[in-house]
Short mmCIF file of C-alpha atoms and ligand atoms in Angstrom, two decimals:
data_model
loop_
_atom_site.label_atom_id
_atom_site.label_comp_id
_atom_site.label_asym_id
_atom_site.label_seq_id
_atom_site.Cartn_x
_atom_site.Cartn_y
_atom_site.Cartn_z
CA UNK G 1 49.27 -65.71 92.94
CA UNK G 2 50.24 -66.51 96.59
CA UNK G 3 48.10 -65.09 97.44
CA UNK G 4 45.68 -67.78 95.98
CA UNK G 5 47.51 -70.57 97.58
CA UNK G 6 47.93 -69.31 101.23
CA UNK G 7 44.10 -68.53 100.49
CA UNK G 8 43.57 -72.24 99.49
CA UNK G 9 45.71 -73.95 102.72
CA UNK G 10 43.79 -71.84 104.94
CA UNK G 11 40.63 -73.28 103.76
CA UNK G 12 41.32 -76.51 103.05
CA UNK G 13 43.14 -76.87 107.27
CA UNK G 14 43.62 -73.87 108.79
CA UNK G 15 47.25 -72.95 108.30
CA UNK G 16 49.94 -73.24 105.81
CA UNK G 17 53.56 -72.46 105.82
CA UNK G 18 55.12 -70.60 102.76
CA UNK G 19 59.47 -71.55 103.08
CA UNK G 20 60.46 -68.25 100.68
CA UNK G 21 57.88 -65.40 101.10
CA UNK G 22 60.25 -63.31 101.84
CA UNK G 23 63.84 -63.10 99.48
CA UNK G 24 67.58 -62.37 100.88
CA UNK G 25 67.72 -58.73 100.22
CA UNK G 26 63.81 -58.51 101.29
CA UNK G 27 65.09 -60.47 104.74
CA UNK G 28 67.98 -58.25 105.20
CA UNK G 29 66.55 -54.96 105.01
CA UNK G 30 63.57 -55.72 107.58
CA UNK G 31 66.15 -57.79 109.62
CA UNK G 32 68.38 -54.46 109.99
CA UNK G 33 65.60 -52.25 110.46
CA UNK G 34 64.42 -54.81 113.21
CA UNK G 35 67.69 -54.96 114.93
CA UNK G 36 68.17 -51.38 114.70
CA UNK G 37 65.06 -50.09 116.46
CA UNK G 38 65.97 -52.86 118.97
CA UNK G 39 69.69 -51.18 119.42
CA UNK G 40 68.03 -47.47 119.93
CA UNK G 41 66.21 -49.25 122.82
CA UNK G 42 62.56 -48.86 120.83
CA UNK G 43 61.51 -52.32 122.09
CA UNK G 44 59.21 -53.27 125.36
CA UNK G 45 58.89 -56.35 126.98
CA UNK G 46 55.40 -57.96 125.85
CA UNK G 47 52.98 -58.67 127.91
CA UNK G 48 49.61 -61.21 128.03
CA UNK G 49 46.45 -60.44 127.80
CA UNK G 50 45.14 -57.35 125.45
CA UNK G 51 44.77 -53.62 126.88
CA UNK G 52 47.12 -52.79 129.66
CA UNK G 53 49.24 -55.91 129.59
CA UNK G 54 51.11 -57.74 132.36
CA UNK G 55 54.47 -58.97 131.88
CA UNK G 56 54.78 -62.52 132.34
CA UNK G 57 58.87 -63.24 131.59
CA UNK G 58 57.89 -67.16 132.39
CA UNK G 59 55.30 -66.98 130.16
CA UNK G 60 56.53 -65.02 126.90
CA UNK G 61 60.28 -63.62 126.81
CA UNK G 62 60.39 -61.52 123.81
CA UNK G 63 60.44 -57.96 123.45
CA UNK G 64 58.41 -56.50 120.89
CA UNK G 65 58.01 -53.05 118.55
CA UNK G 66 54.89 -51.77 117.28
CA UNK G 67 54.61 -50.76 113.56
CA UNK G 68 53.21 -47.57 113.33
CA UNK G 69 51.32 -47.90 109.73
CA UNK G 70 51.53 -43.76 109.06
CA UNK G 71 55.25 -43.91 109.40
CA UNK G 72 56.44 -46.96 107.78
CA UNK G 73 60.20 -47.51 105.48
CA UNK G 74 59.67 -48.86 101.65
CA UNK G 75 60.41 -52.65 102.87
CA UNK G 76 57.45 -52.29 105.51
CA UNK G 77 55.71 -50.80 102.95
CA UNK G 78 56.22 -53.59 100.27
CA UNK G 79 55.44 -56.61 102.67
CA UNK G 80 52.25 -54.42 104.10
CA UNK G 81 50.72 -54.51 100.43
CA UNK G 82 51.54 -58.17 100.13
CA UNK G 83 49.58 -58.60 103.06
CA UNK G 84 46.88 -56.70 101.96
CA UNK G 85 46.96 -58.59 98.77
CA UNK G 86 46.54 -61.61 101.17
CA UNK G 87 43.40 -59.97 103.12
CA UNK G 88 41.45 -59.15 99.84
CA UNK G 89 42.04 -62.71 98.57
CA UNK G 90 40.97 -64.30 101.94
CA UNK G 91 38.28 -62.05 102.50
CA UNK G 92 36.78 -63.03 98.93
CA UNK G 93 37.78 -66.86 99.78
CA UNK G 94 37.01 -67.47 103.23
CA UNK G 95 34.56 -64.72 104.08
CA UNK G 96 36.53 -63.90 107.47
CA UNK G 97 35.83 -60.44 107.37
CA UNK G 98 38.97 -59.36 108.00
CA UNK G 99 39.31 -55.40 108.67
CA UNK G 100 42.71 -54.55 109.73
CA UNK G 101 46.32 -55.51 110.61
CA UNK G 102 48.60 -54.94 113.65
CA UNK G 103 51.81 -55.48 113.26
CA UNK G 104 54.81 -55.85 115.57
CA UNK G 105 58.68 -57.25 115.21
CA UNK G 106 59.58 -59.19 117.81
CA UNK G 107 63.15 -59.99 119.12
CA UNK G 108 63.43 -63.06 121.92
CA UNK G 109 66.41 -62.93 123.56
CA UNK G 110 68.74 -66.13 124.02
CA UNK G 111 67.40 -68.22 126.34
CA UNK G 112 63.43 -66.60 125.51
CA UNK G 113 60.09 -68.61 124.55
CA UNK G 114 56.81 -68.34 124.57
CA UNK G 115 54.67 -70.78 126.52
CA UNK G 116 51.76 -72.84 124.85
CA UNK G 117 48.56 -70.71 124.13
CA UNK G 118 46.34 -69.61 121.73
CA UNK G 119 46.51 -66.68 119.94
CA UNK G 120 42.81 -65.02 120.99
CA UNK G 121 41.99 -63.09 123.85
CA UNK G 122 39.44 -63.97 126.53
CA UNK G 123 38.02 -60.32 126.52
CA UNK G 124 39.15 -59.24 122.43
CA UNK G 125 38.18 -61.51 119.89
CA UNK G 126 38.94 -59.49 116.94
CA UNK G 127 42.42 -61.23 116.44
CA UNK G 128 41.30 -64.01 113.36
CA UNK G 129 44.41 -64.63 111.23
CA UNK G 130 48.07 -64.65 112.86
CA UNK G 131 51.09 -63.92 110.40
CA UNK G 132 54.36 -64.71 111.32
CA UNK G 133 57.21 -64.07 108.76
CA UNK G 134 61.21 -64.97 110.70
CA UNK G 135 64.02 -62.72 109.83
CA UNK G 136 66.80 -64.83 111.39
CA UNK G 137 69.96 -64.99 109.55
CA UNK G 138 70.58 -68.95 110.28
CA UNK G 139 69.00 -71.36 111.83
CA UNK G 140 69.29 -74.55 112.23
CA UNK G 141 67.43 -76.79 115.02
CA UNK G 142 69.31 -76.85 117.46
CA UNK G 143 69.31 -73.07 118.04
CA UNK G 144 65.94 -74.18 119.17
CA UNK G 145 63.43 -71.24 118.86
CA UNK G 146 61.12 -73.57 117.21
CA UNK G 147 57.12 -72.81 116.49
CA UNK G 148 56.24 -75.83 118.10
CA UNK G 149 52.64 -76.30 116.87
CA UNK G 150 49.25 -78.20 117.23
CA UNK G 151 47.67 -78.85 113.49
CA UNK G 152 44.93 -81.21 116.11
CA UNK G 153 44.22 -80.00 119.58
CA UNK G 154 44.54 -84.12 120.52
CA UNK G 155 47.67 -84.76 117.65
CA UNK G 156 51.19 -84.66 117.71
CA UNK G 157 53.15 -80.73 117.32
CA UNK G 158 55.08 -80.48 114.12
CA UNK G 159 58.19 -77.84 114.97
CA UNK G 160 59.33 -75.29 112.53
CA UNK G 161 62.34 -74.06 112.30
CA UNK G 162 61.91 -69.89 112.25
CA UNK G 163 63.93 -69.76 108.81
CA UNK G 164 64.49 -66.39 107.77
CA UNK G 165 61.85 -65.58 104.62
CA UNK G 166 59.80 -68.16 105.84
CA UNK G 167 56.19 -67.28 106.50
CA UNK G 168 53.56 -68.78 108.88
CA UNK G 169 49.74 -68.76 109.03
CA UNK G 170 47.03 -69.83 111.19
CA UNK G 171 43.46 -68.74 112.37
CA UNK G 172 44.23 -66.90 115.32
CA UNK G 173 41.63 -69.18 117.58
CA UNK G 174 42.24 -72.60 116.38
CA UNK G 175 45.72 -74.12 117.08
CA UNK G 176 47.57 -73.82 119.95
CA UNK G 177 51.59 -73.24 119.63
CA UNK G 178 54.62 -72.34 121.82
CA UNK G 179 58.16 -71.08 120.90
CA UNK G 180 60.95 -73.47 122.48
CA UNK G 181 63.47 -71.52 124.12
CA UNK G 182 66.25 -69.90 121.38
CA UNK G 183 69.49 -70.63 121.75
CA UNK G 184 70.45 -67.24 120.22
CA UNK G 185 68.80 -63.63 119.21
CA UNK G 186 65.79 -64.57 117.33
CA UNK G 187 63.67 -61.93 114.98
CA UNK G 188 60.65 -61.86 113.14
CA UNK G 189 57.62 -59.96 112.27
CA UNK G 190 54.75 -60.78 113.20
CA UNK G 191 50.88 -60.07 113.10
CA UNK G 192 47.31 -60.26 113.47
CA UNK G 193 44.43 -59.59 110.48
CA UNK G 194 41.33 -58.18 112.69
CA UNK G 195 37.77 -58.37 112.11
CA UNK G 196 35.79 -55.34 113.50
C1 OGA Q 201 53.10 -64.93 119.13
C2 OGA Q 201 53.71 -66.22 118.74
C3 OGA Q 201 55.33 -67.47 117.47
C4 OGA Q 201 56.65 -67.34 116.77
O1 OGA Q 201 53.77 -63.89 119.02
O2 OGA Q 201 51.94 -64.94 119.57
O3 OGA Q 201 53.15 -67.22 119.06
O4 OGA Q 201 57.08 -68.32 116.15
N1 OGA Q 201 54.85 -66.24 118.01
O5 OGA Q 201 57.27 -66.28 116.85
MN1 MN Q 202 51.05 -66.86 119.40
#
């Protein structure tokens, strides 16, 4: 029934953060698989922009890996029909239409952030719901790393700590946010719900 209640927060303002979607063991195993693609050098440096992206290393500093759906492990697989749960419920909620997922880890080295921006496109505006679930192993603020985010365009940014099992979403076009700059390695998975 989380489903449900993400469902709900998204209606009701836009976002909603969800401390425990992910347990220890459920943590660990995308954590390793994370850090292990990362090891065999699997990772790129994103880029901005959709298509053929530039690199920006003052803009964004992470390096990211894209999930290939046809060849995915069992704790891929569970969290991928948690989320799917999630798009049925939000589709039959919200009426956002949303089609598919992509889906990417993401590892920002120490040091990395990502400046303030919006999560949309200029020239792809298929991107509607963004999903963001951390896989750090501790964290406490002062590592930094924080999802600094608007809730108002005008308002004040709350900052989230990117707890391991934690869980954010947000429509895509609506709030702007930034990562602070991480004081150490810091992992999560993270993706977008498309309309056509
Ligand atoms: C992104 C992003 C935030 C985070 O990848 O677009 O804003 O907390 N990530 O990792
Ligand atoms: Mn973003």
């Amino acid at each position: 029934m989380l489903s449900a209640a993400i469902s709900a927060a998204l209606a009701e303002q836009g976002w909603c953060i969800v401390p425990d979607y992910l347990n220890a063991a459920e943590i660990a195993a995308l954590r390793d698989e994370c850090l292990g693609a990362h090891t065999d050098g699997a990772f790129h440096h994103a880029g901005i922009g959709s298509g053929t992206a530039e690199i920006r290393s003052d803009i964004r500093s992470d390096q990211v890996y894209w999930i290939d759906e046809a060849q995915i492990s069992p704790a891929l697989e569970a969290v991928l029909a948690r989320l799917e749960a999630l798009r049925l419920t939000v589709n039959r909620e919200l009426f956002l239409g949303l089609f598919d997922i992509e889906l990417h880890f993401a590892v920002y080295p120490p040091g990395g952030g990502y400046r303030r921006h919006l999560d949309r496109f200029r020239d792809d505006n298929r991107r509607t719901l963004t999903i963001i679930i951390y896989l750090n192993k501790q964290w406490t603020p002062a590592d930094g790393g924080l999802l600094r985010f608007w809730p108002e365009e005008s308002g004040h940014p709350i900052e989230i700590v990117p707890t391991g099992g934690k869980l954010v979403a947000f429509l895509s076009d609506r709030f702007w946010h930034e990562v602070t700059p991480a004081r150490q390695q810091r992992v999560s998975l993270t993706g977008w719900f498309r309309r056509r």
